[in-house]
Short mmCIF file of C-alpha atoms and ligand atoms in Angstrom, two decimals:
data_model
loop_
_atom_site.label_atom_id
_atom_site.label_comp_id
_atom_site.label_asym_id
_atom_site.label_seq_id
_atom_site.Cartn_x
_atom_site.Cartn_y
_atom_site.Cartn_z
CA MET W 1 4.12 -17.26 -16.71
CA LYS W 2 2.99 -19.92 -14.27
CA ILE W 3 -0.26 -19.37 -12.36
CA ILE W 4 -0.24 -21.10 -8.98
CA THR W 5 -3.14 -21.41 -6.55
CA ASP W 6 -1.55 -23.97 -4.21
CA LYS W 7 0.79 -22.74 -1.45
CA GLN W 8 2.75 -26.01 -1.38
CA GLU W 9 3.46 -25.74 -5.07
CA LEU W 10 4.78 -22.21 -4.62
CA GLN W 11 6.90 -23.22 -1.63
CA ASN W 12 8.38 -26.16 -3.51
CA ILE W 13 9.68 -23.75 -6.13
CA THR W 14 10.94 -21.04 -3.79
CA LYS W 15 12.58 -23.53 -1.39
CA ASN W 16 14.70 -24.94 -4.14
CA THR W 17 15.52 -21.89 -6.24
CA THR W 18 19.00 -20.39 -6.29
CA LYS W 19 17.66 -17.31 -8.11
CA THR W 20 17.11 -13.90 -6.54
CA VAL W 21 13.38 -13.53 -5.96
CA GLY W 22 11.50 -10.24 -6.37
CA PHE W 23 8.04 -10.29 -4.80
CA VAL W 24 5.10 -7.92 -5.30
CA PRO W 25 2.05 -8.62 -3.11
CA THR W 26 -1.22 -7.08 -4.35
CA MET W 27 -4.99 -7.31 -3.99
CA GLY W 28 -5.49 -7.28 -7.77
CA ALA W 29 -7.44 -4.94 -10.08
CA LEU W 30 -3.97 -4.01 -11.26
CA HIS W 31 -3.08 -0.57 -12.59
CA GLU W 32 0.06 1.40 -13.50
CA GLY W 33 0.94 1.76 -9.81
CA HIS W 34 1.21 -2.02 -9.43
CA ILE W 35 2.94 -2.33 -12.80
CA SER W 36 5.65 0.13 -11.69
CA LEU W 37 6.44 -2.17 -8.74
CA ILE W 38 6.55 -5.23 -10.98
CA LYS W 39 8.86 -3.46 -13.44
CA LYS W 40 11.27 -2.49 -10.68
CA ALA W 41 11.21 -6.05 -9.37
CA ARG W 42 11.88 -7.33 -12.89
CA GLU W 43 14.94 -5.08 -13.21
CA GLU W 44 16.46 -6.18 -9.92
CA ASN W 45 15.72 -9.92 -9.62
CA GLU W 46 15.89 -13.19 -11.55
CA LEU W 47 12.53 -14.68 -10.52
CA ILE W 48 9.46 -12.44 -10.21
CA ILE W 49 6.50 -13.49 -8.08
CA VAL W 50 3.28 -11.46 -7.87
CA SER W 51 0.45 -12.42 -5.55
CA ILE W 52 -3.18 -11.43 -5.90
CA PHE W 53 -5.17 -12.00 -2.74
CA VAL W 54 -7.92 -9.85 -1.28
CA ASN W 55 -7.06 -10.39 2.36
CA PRO W 56 -10.15 -10.57 4.59
CA THR W 57 -8.31 -9.92 7.87
CA GLN W 58 -7.30 -6.38 6.89
CA PHE W 59 -10.87 -5.22 6.24
CA LEU W 60 -13.01 -3.97 9.08
CA ALA W 61 -16.68 -4.92 9.39
CA GLY W 62 -18.69 -2.70 7.05
CA GLU W 63 -15.75 -2.00 4.72
CA ASP W 64 -15.59 -2.98 1.04
CA PHE W 65 -14.22 -6.53 1.31
CA ALA W 66 -17.23 -8.13 -0.41
CA LYS W 67 -17.27 -5.66 -3.29
CA TYR W 68 -13.51 -5.15 -3.74
CA PRO W 69 -12.91 -4.99 -7.54
CA LYS W 70 -11.97 -8.33 -9.10
CA ARG W 71 -10.44 -8.48 -12.56
CA ASP W 72 -8.62 -11.80 -12.64
CA GLU W 73 -8.44 -12.26 -16.40
CA ALA W 74 -7.19 -8.72 -17.10
CA ASP W 75 -4.72 -9.04 -14.20
CA LYS W 76 -3.29 -12.26 -15.63
CA LYS W 77 -2.66 -10.52 -18.96
CA ILE W 78 -1.05 -7.52 -17.27
CA CYS W 79 1.27 -9.75 -15.27
CA LYS W 80 2.25 -11.79 -18.29
CA LEU W 81 3.05 -8.64 -20.28
CA ALA W 82 5.05 -7.18 -17.39
CA GLY W 83 7.32 -10.23 -17.28
CA VAL W 84 6.01 -11.94 -14.15
CA ASP W 85 7.28 -15.53 -13.76
CA ILE W 86 4.84 -16.75 -11.11
CA LEU W 87 1.39 -15.36 -10.36
CA PHE W 88 0.14 -16.68 -7.02
CA MET W 89 -3.66 -16.52 -6.64
CA PRO W 90 -4.69 -18.45 -3.55
CA ASN W 91 -8.19 -18.60 -2.08
CA ILE W 92 -9.04 -17.80 1.52
CA THR W 93 -8.98 -21.37 2.83
CA MET W 94 -5.54 -21.80 1.26
CA MET W 95 -4.24 -18.89 3.35
CA TYR W 96 -6.15 -19.17 6.64
CA GLY W 97 -7.16 -21.93 9.04
CA LYS W 98 -9.31 -21.65 12.13
CA ASP W 99 -7.90 -20.25 15.39
CA GLU W 100 -4.81 -18.58 13.94
CA VAL W 101 -1.70 -17.14 15.55
CA THR W 102 -1.96 -13.41 14.83
CA ILE W 103 0.38 -10.46 14.49
CA LYS W 104 -0.14 -7.16 16.25
CA ALA W 105 0.97 -3.87 14.74
CA PRO W 106 3.25 -1.82 17.01
CA ASP W 107 1.51 0.39 19.59
CA ILE W 108 2.78 3.78 18.44
CA ARG W 109 3.30 3.70 14.70
CA GLY W 110 0.54 1.13 14.24
CA PHE W 111 -2.03 3.20 16.10
CA VAL W 112 -1.81 6.60 14.37
CA LEU W 113 -3.37 7.65 11.04
CA ASP W 114 -5.03 4.66 9.35
CA GLY W 115 -4.17 2.53 12.38
CA PHE W 116 -6.39 4.81 14.43
CA LYS W 117 -9.17 5.14 11.85
CA ARG W 118 -9.14 1.45 10.92
CA PRO W 119 -8.28 -0.40 14.15
CA GLY W 120 -6.95 -3.87 13.39
CA HIS W 121 -6.28 -3.09 9.73
CA PHE W 122 -2.50 -3.25 10.02
CA ASP W 123 -2.63 -6.38 12.19
CA GLY W 124 -4.26 -8.06 9.19
CA VAL W 125 -1.83 -6.52 6.71
CA LEU W 126 1.23 -7.67 8.65
CA GLN W 127 -0.25 -11.12 9.16
CA ILE W 128 -0.87 -11.73 5.46
CA VAL W 129 2.40 -10.17 4.35
CA LEU W 130 4.35 -12.40 6.75
CA LYS W 131 2.48 -15.46 5.48
CA LEU W 132 3.15 -14.48 1.87
CA PHE W 133 6.83 -13.81 2.63
CA ASN W 134 7.13 -17.33 4.02
CA LEU W 135 5.71 -18.77 0.82
CA ALA W 136 7.49 -16.52 -1.70
CA ARG W 137 10.78 -16.36 0.25
CA PRO W 138 11.74 -13.13 -1.51
CA THR W 139 15.18 -11.58 -1.69
CA ASN W 140 13.49 -8.21 -2.34
CA ALA W 141 9.85 -7.27 -1.75
CA TYR W 142 8.30 -4.20 -3.40
CA PHE W 143 5.73 -1.87 -1.84
CA GLY W 144 4.32 1.48 -2.97
CA ARG W 145 4.61 4.73 -1.08
CA LYS W 146 0.92 5.16 -1.92
CA ASP W 147 0.36 3.17 1.26
CA ALA W 148 2.99 5.07 3.24
CA GLN W 149 2.15 3.79 6.70
CA GLN W 150 1.94 0.24 5.36
CA VAL W 151 5.45 0.22 3.89
CA ILE W 152 6.87 1.81 7.04
CA LEU W 153 5.23 -0.83 9.25
CA ILE W 154 6.38 -3.65 6.97
CA LYS W 155 9.95 -2.37 7.22
CA GLN W 156 9.54 -2.35 10.98
CA MET W 157 8.21 -5.93 11.00
CA VAL W 158 11.15 -7.11 8.89
CA ASN W 159 13.51 -5.40 11.34
CA ASN W 160 11.79 -6.54 14.51
CA LEU W 161 11.37 -10.16 13.41
CA PHE W 162 14.81 -10.38 11.76
CA LEU W 163 13.37 -11.42 8.40
CA PRO W 164 16.08 -11.82 5.75
CA ILE W 165 14.23 -9.71 3.20
CA ASN W 166 15.03 -6.35 1.63
CA ILE W 167 12.00 -4.04 1.46
CA VAL W 168 12.01 -1.64 -1.47
CA ASP W 169 9.65 1.34 -1.30
CA CYS W 170 8.60 2.63 -4.70
CA PRO W 171 7.23 6.02 -5.83
CA LEU W 172 3.52 6.79 -5.79
CA ILE W 173 2.13 6.75 -9.33
CA ARG W 174 -0.55 9.28 -10.36
CA GLY W 175 -2.79 9.63 -13.37
CA ASP W 176 -2.22 12.56 -15.75
CA ASN W 177 -4.77 14.56 -13.76
CA GLY W 178 -2.84 14.05 -10.53
CA LEU W 179 -5.21 11.54 -8.92
CA ALA W 180 -3.24 8.82 -7.10
CA LEU W 181 -3.92 5.52 -8.88
CA SER W 182 -5.90 3.11 -6.73
CA SER W 183 -8.03 0.05 -7.38
CA ARG W 184 -10.71 1.82 -5.35
CA ASN W 185 -10.93 4.66 -7.92
CA ALA W 186 -13.15 2.23 -9.83
CA TYR W 187 -15.90 2.97 -7.30
CA LEU W 188 -15.99 6.70 -8.20
CA SER W 189 -18.55 8.28 -10.50
CA GLN W 190 -17.33 10.90 -13.01
CA GLU W 191 -18.44 13.65 -10.68
CA GLU W 192 -16.70 12.05 -7.71
CA LYS W 193 -13.50 11.63 -9.75
CA GLU W 194 -13.46 15.36 -10.33
CA GLU W 195 -14.08 16.02 -6.66
CA ALA W 196 -11.20 13.65 -5.84
CA LEU W 197 -8.75 15.87 -7.77
CA LYS W 198 -8.84 18.23 -4.81
CA ILE W 199 -6.84 15.66 -2.83
CA SER W 200 -3.69 15.80 -4.95
CA GLN W 201 -4.30 19.53 -5.43
CA SER W 202 -4.14 20.02 -1.65
CA LEU W 203 -0.81 18.16 -1.51
CA GLN W 204 0.54 20.26 -4.38
CA ASP W 205 -0.55 23.43 -2.61
CA ALA W 206 1.26 22.26 0.52
CA THR W 207 4.41 21.56 -1.48
CA LYS W 208 4.29 25.04 -3.03
CA LEU W 209 4.01 26.64 0.39
CA ILE W 210 6.97 24.60 1.66
CA VAL W 211 9.07 25.50 -1.39
CA THR W 212 8.54 29.18 -0.60
CA GLY W 213 9.97 28.53 2.86
CA ASN W 214 6.83 28.13 4.98
CA LEU W 215 7.48 25.18 7.32
CA ASN W 216 4.56 25.86 9.67
CA ILE W 217 2.46 22.71 10.03
CA THR W 218 -0.68 24.48 11.29
CA GLU W 219 -0.67 26.94 8.40
CA ILE W 220 -0.09 24.22 5.83
CA LYS W 221 -2.90 22.07 7.22
CA LYS W 222 -5.22 25.09 7.21
CA MET W 223 -4.50 25.80 3.58
CA MET W 224 -5.01 22.16 2.64
CA MET W 225 -8.38 22.16 4.40
CA LYS W 226 -9.36 25.11 2.23
CA THR W 227 -8.46 23.26 -0.95
CA LEU W 228 -10.41 20.24 0.31
CA ASP W 229 -13.47 22.38 1.01
CA GLY W 230 -16.69 20.39 0.58
CA ILE W 231 -14.95 17.02 1.06
CA ASP W 232 -15.39 14.75 4.06
CA VAL W 233 -11.82 14.83 5.42
CA GLU W 234 -10.89 11.98 7.79
CA TYR W 235 -7.46 13.37 8.50
CA ILE W 236 -4.66 15.59 7.27
CA GLU W 237 -1.46 14.73 9.11
CA ILE W 238 2.06 15.99 8.75
CA VAL W 239 4.53 13.65 10.42
CA SER W 240 8.13 12.51 10.20
CA ARG W 241 9.15 9.53 8.10
CA GLU W 242 9.04 7.63 11.39
CA LEU W 243 5.35 8.67 11.60
CA LEU W 244 6.04 10.80 14.67
CA GLN W 245 4.74 14.31 15.41
CA MET W 246 7.05 17.20 14.53
CA GLN W 247 7.30 20.85 15.53
CA GLN W 248 7.65 21.97 11.92
CA ILE W 249 8.32 20.56 8.45
CA GLU W 250 11.74 18.95 8.17
CA LEU W 251 12.99 18.71 4.61
CA LYS W 252 13.69 15.09 3.52
CA ASN W 253 12.04 13.81 6.70
CA THR W 254 8.35 14.66 6.30
CA ILE W 255 5.27 12.90 4.99
CA ILE W 256 1.99 14.73 4.46
CA LEU W 257 -0.91 12.29 4.51
CA VAL W 258 -4.56 12.76 3.63
CA ALA W 259 -7.52 10.42 4.07
CA VAL W 260 -10.96 11.42 2.79
CA LYS W 261 -14.32 9.95 1.99
CA ILE W 262 -15.86 10.75 -1.37
CA GLY W 263 -19.37 9.35 -1.35
CA SER W 264 -18.85 5.94 0.23
CA THR W 265 -15.31 5.56 -1.12
CA ARG W 266 -12.38 6.04 1.22
CA LEU W 267 -9.27 7.41 -0.51
CA ILE W 268 -5.76 8.03 0.82
CA ASP W 269 -2.93 10.04 -0.69
CA ASN W 270 0.38 11.44 0.51
CA ILE W 271 3.55 13.20 -0.44
CA TRP W 272 7.06 12.62 0.90
CA ILE W 273 8.85 15.93 1.43
P1 AMP N 301 -3.01 -3.04 -3.30
O1 AMP N 301 -3.33 -3.97 -4.43
O2 AMP N 301 -3.81 -1.79 -3.31
O3 AMP N 301 -2.96 -3.75 -1.97
O4 AMP N 301 -1.53 -2.54 -3.55
C1 AMP N 301 -0.46 -3.44 -3.75
C2 AMP N 301 0.84 -2.68 -3.76
O5 AMP N 301 0.80 -1.71 -4.81
C3 AMP N 301 1.07 -1.90 -2.46
O6 AMP N 301 2.45 -1.98 -2.12
C4 AMP N 301 0.66 -0.51 -2.83
O7 AMP N 301 1.29 0.50 -2.07
C5 AMP N 301 1.10 -0.44 -4.27
N1 AMP N 301 0.36 0.62 -4.97
C6 AMP N 301 -0.98 0.78 -5.08
N2 AMP N 301 -1.28 1.92 -5.74
C7 AMP N 301 -0.09 2.51 -6.05
C8 AMP N 301 0.27 3.71 -6.71
N3 AMP N 301 -0.62 4.55 -7.19
N4 AMP N 301 1.60 3.99 -6.84
C9 AMP N 301 2.53 3.15 -6.34
N5 AMP N 301 2.25 2.00 -5.71
C10 AMP N 301 0.96 1.67 -5.56
#
């Protein structure tokens, strides 16, 4: 595995390769969720590139940019074991200059859910992903459904800007206890981890209700709120896979999304129905 910190060096390789390139962008502190993306990329491509970059432009003032978990040495080992060919680890000045051209998330789908709660977040995500795409020049790029709105907006960017890249959305990976894996889980105390189990529990409860034939969004949200009792809920939303409001649950076209705060840690989770 080659570790590259220089964008020119990466571009020199990707400009000249005739191989299919599978790309997995990450912010590091890798876990089984990230590894599942890398494995899928490994199965479907000849050259695998993973990036680790904690992107400042997607954090709002007061968020956890400065304390975002960093585990470079462990991450390098994980990538090597998972069969990564190139690990790209640039620093901030490598990726950003002064007075940059920016990208704006779309008005409707970029402004709901996390786009509403974290204004500007997706502008930063799309900006860095586009930059990374131009360096990695992937055939296929892999994103997790854990960040549902993110993968939907990236697909839209690829469509709108005619980028010759196939976006692959991959299943959300959970721990044995149901908690969605996230680098941010590292912030949680033992007690908070137990509290956080209510999040996946609420999504399971919703699924059970739907399986029994209840497609009423208000009732499902109400029941989820009950399961999440005692937790600071930012939102529970039930929307279509286009992120639009619906009258009732539509099978194979619904996403239920939850965002909560546990202590000072913000966690998101979702289920695709
Ligand atoms: P991050 O490092 O959190 O920016 O995530 C990098 C990529 O890994 C994104 O496409 C995420 O959606 C994906 N990812 C993070 N956690 C999970 C998970 N639990 N299951 C599946 N994909 C995940």
